[in-house]
XYZ file of C-alpha atoms in Angstrom:
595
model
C 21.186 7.555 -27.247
C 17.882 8.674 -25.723
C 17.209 12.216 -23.756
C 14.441 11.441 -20.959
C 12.988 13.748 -18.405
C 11.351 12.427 -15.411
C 7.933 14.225 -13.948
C 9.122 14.666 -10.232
C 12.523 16.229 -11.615
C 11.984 17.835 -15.137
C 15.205 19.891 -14.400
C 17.240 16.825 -14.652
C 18.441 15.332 -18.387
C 19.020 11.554 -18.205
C 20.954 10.610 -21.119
C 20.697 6.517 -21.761
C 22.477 4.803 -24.507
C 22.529 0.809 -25.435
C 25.414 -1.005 -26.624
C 26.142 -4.379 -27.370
C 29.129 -6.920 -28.155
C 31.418 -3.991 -26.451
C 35.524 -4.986 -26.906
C 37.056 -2.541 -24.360
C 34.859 -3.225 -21.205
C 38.321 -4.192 -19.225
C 39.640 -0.858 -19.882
C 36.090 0.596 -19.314
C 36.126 -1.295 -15.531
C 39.423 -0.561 -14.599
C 38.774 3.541 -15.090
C 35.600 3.534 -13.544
C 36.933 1.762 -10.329
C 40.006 4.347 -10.598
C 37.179 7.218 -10.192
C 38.543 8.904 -13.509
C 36.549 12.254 -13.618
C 36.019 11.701 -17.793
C 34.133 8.611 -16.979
C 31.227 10.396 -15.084
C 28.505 7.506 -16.247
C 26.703 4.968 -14.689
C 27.682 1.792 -16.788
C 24.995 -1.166 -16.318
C 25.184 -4.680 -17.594
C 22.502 -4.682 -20.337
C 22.034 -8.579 -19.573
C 20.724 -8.375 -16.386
C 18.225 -5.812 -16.872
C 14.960 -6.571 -18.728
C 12.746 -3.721 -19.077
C 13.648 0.342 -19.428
C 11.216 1.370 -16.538
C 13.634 -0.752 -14.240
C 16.205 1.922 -15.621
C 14.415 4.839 -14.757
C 12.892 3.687 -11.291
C 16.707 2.984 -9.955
C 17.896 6.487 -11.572
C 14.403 8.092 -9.536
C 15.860 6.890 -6.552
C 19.078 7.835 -7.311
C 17.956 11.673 -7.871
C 15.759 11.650 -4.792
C 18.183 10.151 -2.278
C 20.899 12.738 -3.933
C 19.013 16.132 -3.339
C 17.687 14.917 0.273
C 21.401 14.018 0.939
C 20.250 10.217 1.504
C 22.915 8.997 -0.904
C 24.412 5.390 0.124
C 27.417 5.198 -2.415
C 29.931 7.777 -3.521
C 28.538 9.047 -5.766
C 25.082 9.475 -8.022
C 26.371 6.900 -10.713
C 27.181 4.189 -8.078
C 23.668 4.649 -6.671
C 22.419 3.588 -9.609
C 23.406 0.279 -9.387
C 22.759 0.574 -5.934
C 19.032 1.030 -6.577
C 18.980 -1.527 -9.036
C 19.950 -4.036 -6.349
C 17.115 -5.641 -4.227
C 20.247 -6.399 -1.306
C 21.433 -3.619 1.027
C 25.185 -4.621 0.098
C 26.831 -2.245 -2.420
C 29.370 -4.701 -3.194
C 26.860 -7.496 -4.282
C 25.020 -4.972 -6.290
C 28.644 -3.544 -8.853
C 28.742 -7.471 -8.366
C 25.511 -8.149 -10.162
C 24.225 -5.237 -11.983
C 27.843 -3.557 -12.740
C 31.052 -4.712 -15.786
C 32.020 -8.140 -14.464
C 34.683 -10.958 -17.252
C 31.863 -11.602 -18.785
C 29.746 -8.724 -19.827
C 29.628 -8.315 -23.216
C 27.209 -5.112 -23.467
C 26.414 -2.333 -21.440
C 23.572 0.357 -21.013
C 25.315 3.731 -19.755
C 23.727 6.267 -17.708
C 24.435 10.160 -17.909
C 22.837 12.578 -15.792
C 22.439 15.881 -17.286
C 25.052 17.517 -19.487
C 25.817 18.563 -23.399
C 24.798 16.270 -26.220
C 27.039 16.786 -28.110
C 29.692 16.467 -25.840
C 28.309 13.486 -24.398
C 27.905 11.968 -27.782
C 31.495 12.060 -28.848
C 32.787 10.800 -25.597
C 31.285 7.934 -25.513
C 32.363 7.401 -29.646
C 35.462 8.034 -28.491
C 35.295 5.778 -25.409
C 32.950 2.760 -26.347
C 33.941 0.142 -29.013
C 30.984 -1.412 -29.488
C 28.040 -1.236 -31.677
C 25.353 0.910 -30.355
C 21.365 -0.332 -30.440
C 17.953 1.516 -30.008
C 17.026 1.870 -26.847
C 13.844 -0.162 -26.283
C 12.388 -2.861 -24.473
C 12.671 -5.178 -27.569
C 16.040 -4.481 -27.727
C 16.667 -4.801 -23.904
C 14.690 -8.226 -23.671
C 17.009 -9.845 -26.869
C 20.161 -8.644 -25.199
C 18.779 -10.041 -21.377
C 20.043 -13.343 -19.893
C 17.694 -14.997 -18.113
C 20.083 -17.061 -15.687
C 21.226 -13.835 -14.388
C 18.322 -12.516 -14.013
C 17.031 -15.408 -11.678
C 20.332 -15.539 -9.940
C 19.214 -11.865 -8.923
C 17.463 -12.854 -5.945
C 17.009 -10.803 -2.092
C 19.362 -12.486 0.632
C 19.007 -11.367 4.462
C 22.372 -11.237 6.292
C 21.782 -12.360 9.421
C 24.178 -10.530 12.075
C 23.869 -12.424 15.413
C 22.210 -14.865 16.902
C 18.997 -12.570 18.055
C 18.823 -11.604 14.786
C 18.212 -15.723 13.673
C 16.309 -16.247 16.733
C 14.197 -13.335 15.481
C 13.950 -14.504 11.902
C 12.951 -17.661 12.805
C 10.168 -16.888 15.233
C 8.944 -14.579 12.225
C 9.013 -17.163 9.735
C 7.129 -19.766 11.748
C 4.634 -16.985 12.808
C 3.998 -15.949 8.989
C 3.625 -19.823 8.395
C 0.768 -20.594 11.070
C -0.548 -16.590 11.120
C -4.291 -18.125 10.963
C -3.789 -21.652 11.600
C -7.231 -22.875 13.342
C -9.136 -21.335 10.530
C -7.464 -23.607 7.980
C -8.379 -20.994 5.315
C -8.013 -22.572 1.343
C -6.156 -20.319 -0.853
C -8.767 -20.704 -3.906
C -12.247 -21.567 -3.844
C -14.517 -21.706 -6.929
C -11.777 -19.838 -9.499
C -13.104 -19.211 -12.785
C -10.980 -17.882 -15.034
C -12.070 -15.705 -18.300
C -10.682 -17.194 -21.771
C -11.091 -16.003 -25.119
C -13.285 -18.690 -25.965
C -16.277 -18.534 -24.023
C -17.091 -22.770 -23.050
C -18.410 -21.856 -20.380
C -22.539 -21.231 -19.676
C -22.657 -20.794 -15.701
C -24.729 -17.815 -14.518
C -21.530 -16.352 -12.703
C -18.949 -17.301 -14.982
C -21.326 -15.514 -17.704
C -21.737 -12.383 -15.449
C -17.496 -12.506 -14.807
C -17.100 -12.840 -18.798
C -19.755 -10.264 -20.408
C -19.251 -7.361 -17.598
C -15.483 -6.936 -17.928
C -13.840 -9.106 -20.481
C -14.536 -5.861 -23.149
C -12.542 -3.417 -20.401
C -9.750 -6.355 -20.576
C -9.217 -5.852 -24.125
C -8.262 -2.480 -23.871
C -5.807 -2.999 -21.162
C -3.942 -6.060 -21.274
C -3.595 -8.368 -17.909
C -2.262 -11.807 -17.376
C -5.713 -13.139 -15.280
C -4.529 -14.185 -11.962
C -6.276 -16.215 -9.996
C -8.734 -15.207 -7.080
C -12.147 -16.811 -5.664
C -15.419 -15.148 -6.593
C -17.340 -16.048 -3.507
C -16.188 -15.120 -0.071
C -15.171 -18.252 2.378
C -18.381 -19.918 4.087
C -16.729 -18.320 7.386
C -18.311 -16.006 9.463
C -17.899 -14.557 12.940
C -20.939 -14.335 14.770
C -21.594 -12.466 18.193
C -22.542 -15.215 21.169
C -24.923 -13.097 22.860
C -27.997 -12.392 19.870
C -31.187 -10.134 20.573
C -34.596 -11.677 22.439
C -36.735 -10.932 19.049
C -33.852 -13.049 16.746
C -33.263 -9.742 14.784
C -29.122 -9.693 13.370
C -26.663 -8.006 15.834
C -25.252 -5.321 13.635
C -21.424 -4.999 12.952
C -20.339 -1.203 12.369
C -16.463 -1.439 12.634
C -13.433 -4.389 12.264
C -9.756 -3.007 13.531
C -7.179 -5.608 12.741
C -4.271 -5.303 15.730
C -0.985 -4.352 13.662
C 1.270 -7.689 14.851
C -0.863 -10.184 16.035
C -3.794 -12.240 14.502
C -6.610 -10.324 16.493
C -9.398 -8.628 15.278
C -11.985 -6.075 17.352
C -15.770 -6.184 16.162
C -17.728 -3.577 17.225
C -21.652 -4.177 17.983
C -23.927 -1.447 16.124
C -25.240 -1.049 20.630
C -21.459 -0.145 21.520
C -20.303 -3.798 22.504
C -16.877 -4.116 21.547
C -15.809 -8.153 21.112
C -12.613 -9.328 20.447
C -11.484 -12.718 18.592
C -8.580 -14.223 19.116
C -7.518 -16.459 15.645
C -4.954 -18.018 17.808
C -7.014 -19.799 20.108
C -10.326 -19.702 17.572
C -12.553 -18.029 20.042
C -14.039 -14.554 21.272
C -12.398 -13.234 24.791
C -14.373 -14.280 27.480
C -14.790 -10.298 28.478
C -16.349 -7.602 25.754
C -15.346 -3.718 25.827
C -18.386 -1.728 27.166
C -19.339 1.816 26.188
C -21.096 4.784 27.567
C -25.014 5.055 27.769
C -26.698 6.627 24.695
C -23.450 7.078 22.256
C -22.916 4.853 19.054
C -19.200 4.035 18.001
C -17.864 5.967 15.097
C -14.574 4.293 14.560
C -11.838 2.213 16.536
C -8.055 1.670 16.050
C -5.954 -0.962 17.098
C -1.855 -0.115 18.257
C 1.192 -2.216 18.186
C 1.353 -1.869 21.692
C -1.631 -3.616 22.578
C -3.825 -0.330 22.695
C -7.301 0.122 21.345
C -8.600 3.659 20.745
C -12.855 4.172 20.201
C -14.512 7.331 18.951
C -17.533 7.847 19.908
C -20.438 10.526 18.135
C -20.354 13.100 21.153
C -17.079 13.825 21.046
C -15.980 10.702 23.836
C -12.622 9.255 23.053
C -11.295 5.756 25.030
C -8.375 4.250 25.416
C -8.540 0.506 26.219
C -5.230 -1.127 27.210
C -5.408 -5.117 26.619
C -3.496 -8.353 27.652
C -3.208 -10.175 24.787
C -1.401 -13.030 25.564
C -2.422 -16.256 25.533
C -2.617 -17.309 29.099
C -4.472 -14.023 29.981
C -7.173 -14.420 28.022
C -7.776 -17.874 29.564
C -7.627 -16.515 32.762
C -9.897 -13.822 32.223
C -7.974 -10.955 32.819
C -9.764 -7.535 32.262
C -8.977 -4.893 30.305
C -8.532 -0.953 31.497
C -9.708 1.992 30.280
C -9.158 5.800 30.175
C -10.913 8.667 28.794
C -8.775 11.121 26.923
C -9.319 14.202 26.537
C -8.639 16.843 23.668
C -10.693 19.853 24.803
C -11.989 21.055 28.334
C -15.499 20.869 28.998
C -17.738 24.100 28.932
C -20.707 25.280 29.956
C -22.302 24.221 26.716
C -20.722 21.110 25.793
C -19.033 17.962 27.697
C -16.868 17.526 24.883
C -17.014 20.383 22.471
C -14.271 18.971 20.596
C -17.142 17.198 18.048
C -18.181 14.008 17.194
C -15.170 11.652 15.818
C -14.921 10.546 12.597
C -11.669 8.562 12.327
C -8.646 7.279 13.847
C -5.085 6.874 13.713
C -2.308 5.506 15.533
C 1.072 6.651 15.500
C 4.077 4.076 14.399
C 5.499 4.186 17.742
C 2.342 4.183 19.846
C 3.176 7.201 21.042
C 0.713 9.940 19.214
C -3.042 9.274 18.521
C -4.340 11.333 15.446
C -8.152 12.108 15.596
C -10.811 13.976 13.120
C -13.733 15.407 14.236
C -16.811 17.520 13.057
C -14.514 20.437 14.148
C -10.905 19.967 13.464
C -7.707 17.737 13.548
C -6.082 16.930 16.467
C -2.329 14.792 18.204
C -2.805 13.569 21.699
C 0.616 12.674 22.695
C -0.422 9.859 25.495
C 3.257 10.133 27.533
C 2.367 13.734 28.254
C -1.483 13.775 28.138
C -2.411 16.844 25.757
C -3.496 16.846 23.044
C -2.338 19.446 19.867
C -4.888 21.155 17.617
C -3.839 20.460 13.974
C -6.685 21.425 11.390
C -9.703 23.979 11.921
C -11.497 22.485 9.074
C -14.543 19.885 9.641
C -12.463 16.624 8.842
C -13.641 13.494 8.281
C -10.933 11.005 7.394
C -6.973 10.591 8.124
C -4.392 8.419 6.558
C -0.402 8.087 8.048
C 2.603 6.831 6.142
C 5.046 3.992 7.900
C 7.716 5.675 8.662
C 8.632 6.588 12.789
C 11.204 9.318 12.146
C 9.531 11.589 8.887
C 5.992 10.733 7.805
C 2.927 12.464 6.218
C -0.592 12.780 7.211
C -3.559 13.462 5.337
C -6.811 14.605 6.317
C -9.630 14.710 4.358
C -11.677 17.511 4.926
C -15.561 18.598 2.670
C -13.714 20.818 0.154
C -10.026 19.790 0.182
C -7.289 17.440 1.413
C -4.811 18.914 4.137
C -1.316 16.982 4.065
C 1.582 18.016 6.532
C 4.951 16.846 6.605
C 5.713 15.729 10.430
C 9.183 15.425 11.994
C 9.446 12.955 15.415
C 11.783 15.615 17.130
C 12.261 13.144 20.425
C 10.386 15.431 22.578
C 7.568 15.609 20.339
C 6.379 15.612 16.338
C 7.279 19.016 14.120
C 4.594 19.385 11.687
C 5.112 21.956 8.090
C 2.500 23.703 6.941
C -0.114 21.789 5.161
C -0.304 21.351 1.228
C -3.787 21.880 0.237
C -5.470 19.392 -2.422
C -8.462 21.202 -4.163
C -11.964 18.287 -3.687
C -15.090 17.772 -2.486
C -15.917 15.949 0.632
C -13.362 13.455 1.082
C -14.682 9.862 1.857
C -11.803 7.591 2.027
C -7.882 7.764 2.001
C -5.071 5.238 2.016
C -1.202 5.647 1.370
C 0.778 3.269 -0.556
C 3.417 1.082 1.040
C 6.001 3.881 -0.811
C 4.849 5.963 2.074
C 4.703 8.846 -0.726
C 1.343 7.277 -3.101
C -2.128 8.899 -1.521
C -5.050 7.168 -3.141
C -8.422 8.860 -2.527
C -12.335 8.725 -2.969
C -14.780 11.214 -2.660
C -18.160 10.826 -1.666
C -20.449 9.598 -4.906
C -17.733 9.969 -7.324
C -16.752 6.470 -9.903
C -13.100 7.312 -9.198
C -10.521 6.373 -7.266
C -7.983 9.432 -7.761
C -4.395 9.843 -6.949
C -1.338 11.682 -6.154
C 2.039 11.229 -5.476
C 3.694 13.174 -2.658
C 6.998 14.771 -1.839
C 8.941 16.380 0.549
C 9.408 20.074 0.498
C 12.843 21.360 -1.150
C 13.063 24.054 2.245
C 12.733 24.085 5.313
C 8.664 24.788 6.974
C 7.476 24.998 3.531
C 4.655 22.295 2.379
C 5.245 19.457 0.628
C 4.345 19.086 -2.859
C 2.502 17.138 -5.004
C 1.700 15.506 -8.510
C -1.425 13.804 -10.223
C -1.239 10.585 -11.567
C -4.204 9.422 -14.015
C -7.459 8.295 -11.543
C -8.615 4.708 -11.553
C -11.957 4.086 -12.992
C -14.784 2.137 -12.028
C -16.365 -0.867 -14.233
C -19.831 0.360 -16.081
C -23.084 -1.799 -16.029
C -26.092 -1.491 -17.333
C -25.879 2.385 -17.405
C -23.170 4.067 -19.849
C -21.421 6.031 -16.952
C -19.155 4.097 -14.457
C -20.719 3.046 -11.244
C -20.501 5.021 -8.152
C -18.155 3.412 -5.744
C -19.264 3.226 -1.481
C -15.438 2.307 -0.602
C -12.127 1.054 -1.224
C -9.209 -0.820 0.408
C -5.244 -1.398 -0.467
C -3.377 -4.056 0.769
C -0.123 -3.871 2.650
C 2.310 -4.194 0.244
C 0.107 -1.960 -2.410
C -0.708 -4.833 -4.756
C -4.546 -5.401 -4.825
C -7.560 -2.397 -4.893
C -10.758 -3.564 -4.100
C -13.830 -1.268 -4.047
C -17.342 -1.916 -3.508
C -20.191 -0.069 -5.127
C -23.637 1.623 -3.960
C -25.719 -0.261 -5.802
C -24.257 -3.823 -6.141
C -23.844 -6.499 -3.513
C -20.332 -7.054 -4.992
C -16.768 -6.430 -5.017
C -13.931 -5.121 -8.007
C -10.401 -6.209 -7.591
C -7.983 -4.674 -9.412
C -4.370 -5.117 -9.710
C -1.777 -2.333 -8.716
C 1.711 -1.445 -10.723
C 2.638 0.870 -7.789
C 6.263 0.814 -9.379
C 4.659 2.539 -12.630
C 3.917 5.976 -10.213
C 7.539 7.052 -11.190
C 7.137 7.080 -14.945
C 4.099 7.637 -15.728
C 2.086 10.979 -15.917
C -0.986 9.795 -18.660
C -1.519 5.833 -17.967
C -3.228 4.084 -15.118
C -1.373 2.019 -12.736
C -3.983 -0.131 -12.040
C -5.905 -2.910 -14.078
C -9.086 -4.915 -13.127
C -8.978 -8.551 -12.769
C -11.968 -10.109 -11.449
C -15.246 -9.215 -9.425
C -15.654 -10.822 -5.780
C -19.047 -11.933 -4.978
C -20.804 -11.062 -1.484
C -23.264 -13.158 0.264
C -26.572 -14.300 -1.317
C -29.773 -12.278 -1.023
C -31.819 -12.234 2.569
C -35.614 -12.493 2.678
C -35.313 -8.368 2.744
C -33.241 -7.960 0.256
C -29.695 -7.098 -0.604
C -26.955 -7.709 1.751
C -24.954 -4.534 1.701
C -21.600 -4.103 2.124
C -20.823 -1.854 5.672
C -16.834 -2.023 5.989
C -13.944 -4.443 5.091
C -10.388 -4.297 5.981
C -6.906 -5.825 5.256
C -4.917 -7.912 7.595
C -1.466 -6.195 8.471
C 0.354 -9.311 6.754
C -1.164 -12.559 5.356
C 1.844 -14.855 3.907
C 1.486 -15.515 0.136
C -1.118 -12.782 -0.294
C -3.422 -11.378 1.123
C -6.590 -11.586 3.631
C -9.423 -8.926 3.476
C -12.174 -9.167 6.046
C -15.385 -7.387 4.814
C -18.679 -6.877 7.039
C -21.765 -7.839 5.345
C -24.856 -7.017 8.446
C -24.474 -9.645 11.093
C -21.651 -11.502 9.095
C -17.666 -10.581 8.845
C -16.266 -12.607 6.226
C -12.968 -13.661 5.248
C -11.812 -13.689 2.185
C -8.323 -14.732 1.067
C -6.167 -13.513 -1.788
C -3.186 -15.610 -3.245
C -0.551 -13.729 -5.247
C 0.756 -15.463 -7.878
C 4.523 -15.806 -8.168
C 6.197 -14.796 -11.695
C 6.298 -18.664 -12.784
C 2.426 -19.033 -12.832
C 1.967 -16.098 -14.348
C 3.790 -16.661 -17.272
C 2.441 -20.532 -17.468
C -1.069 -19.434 -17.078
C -0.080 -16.962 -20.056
C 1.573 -19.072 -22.014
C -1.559 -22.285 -21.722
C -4.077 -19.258 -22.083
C -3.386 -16.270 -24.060
């Protein structure tokens, strides 16, 4: 038997033991279903599990959901095997992970307790022989055809509910289909025997095979060139020179994507139909566009540098676009004009929507603000000069970060119906922030600061009382590759995708990208290791007569079946570039032909 501690709740002893080729597991069963207060233990079949993190992550959850009252069983040692379940039914889960005719060994689960105590009960109560707890252990005792019988089912209520599922399958399954985008171009993979004498394949191999060795990583596969794709503006200048991009914004639902012109042009393309809107957004005289949001409700927000702030509400269906149907616009408004300024709010530096559509969030040179668009006011957050802002998923209970020139400010917010409750903020000590995502755990916050070679991170958490901040804990920062220099490169920016699986960052001095593969799961246990590992290097366009082609923004697409799809701006050119994720099968082929 093992003692373990876990970082978010060092208060709490986990006590896990192993045993194998157990005699008594009918009697064991039959008092566990009878609730029999002596058998306070969570008892797992051994067979079905195959490493000890997957342990620990379901008995996090467990702990979490039972001190925020979010328990879905009876009881803490049911939720155990709730959380080890990937279905919403409890049933299927004691079904799958619990003592079923044929288990034959069991890993048991005590939270907190006496040793000693604990130690002679289950002597007492277990007649079986008892093993080391370890993976190596774990992985002789684990039966695959379980295991793959273990798989997520959807249980489909009414017929809305298979109307809906179908019309999201088919729309995941044709999500770009005029594009006809391949799923690998030009992959070269990185052996230990170097055949291979290509300038790129060279470059992929010398750079980053020696930071491979060091952490290990089944190579997946992903194309080192962007797609020969790009989205051009119709309308070009008289003298030939490139039309600038400054900003994508990806619409949340639908495959359409907003491209704003370095003038103030906004133009809209349409993958559906594989052209540009036959209108483009204008903007004010003499402003230039700092950023731009897209809703689920068909709204597009634009910040400009003096403080202006539009609201652009679209018909995006099909038909309307055809018909050339305009667009409307209103001006919001966060502070009253004065005698000095037209908007002394300050110039905006980033953009958020809400996950209802309800709330804009907004950063400027002079605060944080909420405009609440059903009531038309806005709500004064954050004093500080901020310059980015990041939201979690969820509707009901979210956080928000902003990222201010000396720290990160992160508030807990509560939709109350009639408005959003926010806690006081938890301050993160930094220097000017450049660049924030969250995780798809809604609880991750990944981070950059300007001219620093790390990506750093944290891992937030509700506060314990009520209007008290949340807190926080460090996990180990992700490091950039090194060149020619000894010290890592300086990164420009950085990018997650949806469901937190690939980080790619582009540096200041290099006309490519880094892609690096995310073990989001790993937040939970660890407190010294990285969670991420690098597996390739994505290569931007080729020099122009002038030089470098330098990277300006790049973006993921809401959802992209089988992977991912980043779009990255390169000057005149938006690229498309997409990522597939390999499914557990090729990975352990491709390990077992290559390593």
């Amino acid at each position: 038997m093992q003692i373990f501690r876990l970082p978010n709740y060092p208060a709490e002893k986990i006590y896990i033991a192993l045993y194998m080729n157990v005699k008594n597991l009918s009697y064991i069963r039959d008092q566990f279903l009878f609730q029999n207060p002596n058998f306070n233990y969570a008892f797992i079949d051994a067979s079905t599990i195959i490493s000890l993190y997957q342990v620990l992550a379901a008995i996090h959850n467990s702990i979490r959901n039972y001190k925020e009252n979010e328990l879905k069983t009876k009881n803490i040692n049911s939720e155990i095997l709730y959380s080890l379940s990937p279905t919403l039914t409890i049933t299927d889960a004691f079904y799958k992970f619990g003592i079923t005719e044929k288990t034959d060994s069991l890993i048991i689960v005590k939270i907190n307790g006496e040793e000693e105590q604990i130690k002679k009960e289950l002597e007492k109560t277990i007649n079986g022989t008892e093993l080391e707890l370890n993976d190596s252990n774990i992985k002789g005792i684990s039966d695959i055809v379980k295991i793959r019988m273990v798989k997520r089912y959807f249980t489909l209520n009414s017929s809305n509910d298979i109307k809906g599922m179908q019309e999201l399958d088919k729309s995941e399954i044709i999500l770009f289909p005029v594009l006809s985008l391949p799923l690998l171009v030009e992959i070269n993979h990185a052996f230990k025997d170097d055949n291979t004498h290509t300038k790129k394949n060279s470059l992929y191999y010398n750079q980053i095979f020696n930071f491979f060795k060091t952490i290990f990583q089944t190579f997946q596969m992903i194309p080192q060139t962007p797609l020969d794709l790009l989205i051009r503006s119709d309308r070009k200048q008289k003298n030939d020179t490139p039309i600038l991009i400054s900003h994508i914004s990806w619409h949340k639902a639908i495959p359409i994507i907003a491209l704003s012109h370095i003038k103030g042009a906004i133009f809209i393309y349409d993958f559906r139909t594989s052209s540009y809107f036959k209108y483009h957004l204008s903007s004010p005289p003499h402003v230039s566009i700092t950023c731009l949001a897209f809703s689920k409700q068909n709204r597009l927000v634009v910040g400009y540098d003096n403080g202006q702030l539009l609201l652009w509400t679209l018909d995006l269906s099909i038909g309307s676009v055809l018909n050339k149907t305009k667009a409307y616009c209103k001006q919001l408004v966060l502070v009253k004009s004065s005698y000095f300024s037209e908007f002394p709010c300050g110039s905006i530096s980033d953009l958020a929507f809400s996950q209802t559509g309800r709330q804009i969030f907004i950063t400027t040179s002079k605060g944080a603000w909420v405009y609440d668009l059903i009531f038309s006011e806005a709500q004064r957050i954050s004093f500080s000069r901020c310059f980015k802002i990041a939201l979690t998923d969820c509707e009901s209970h979210c956080f928000i970060a902003f990222g201010t020139e000396n720290s990160i400010e992160i508030f807990s917010c509560l939709n109350s119906g009639l408005g959003l409750r926010f806690s006081p903020p938890l301050y993160i000590s930094t220097s000017e922030i450049d660049k924030l995502i969250w995780a798809s755990d809604n609880r991750t916050l990944f981070y950059h600061t300007v001219g620093s070679s790390n990506i750093s991170i944290i891992y937030v958490s509700p506060a314990t009382l009520v209007d008290t901040p949340p807190i926080s804990r460090k996990i180990p920062a992700i490091i950039s590759l090194q060149f020619e220099s000894k010290s890592p490169e300086p990164i420009s920016n950085f990018v997650l995708n949806p469901s937190s699986e690939r980080l790619v960052f582009s540096f200041k001095k290099r006309s490519y990208l880094a892609s690096f593969q995310v073990y989001l799961d790993a937040v939970l246990m660890t407190s010294s290791l990285s969670i991420a590992s690098p597996i390739g290097f994505i290569f931007g366009p080729d020099k122009n007569k002038n030089g470098d082609i330098n990277l300006i923004d790049m973006q993921f697409a809401p959802k992209y079946a089988g992977g991912a799809l980043l779009a990255t701006i390169w000057n005149d050119k938006v690229t498309f570039l997409p990522m597939k994720f390999s499914g557990k099968a090729e990975i352990d082929n491709f390990s077992k032909a290559n390593w």
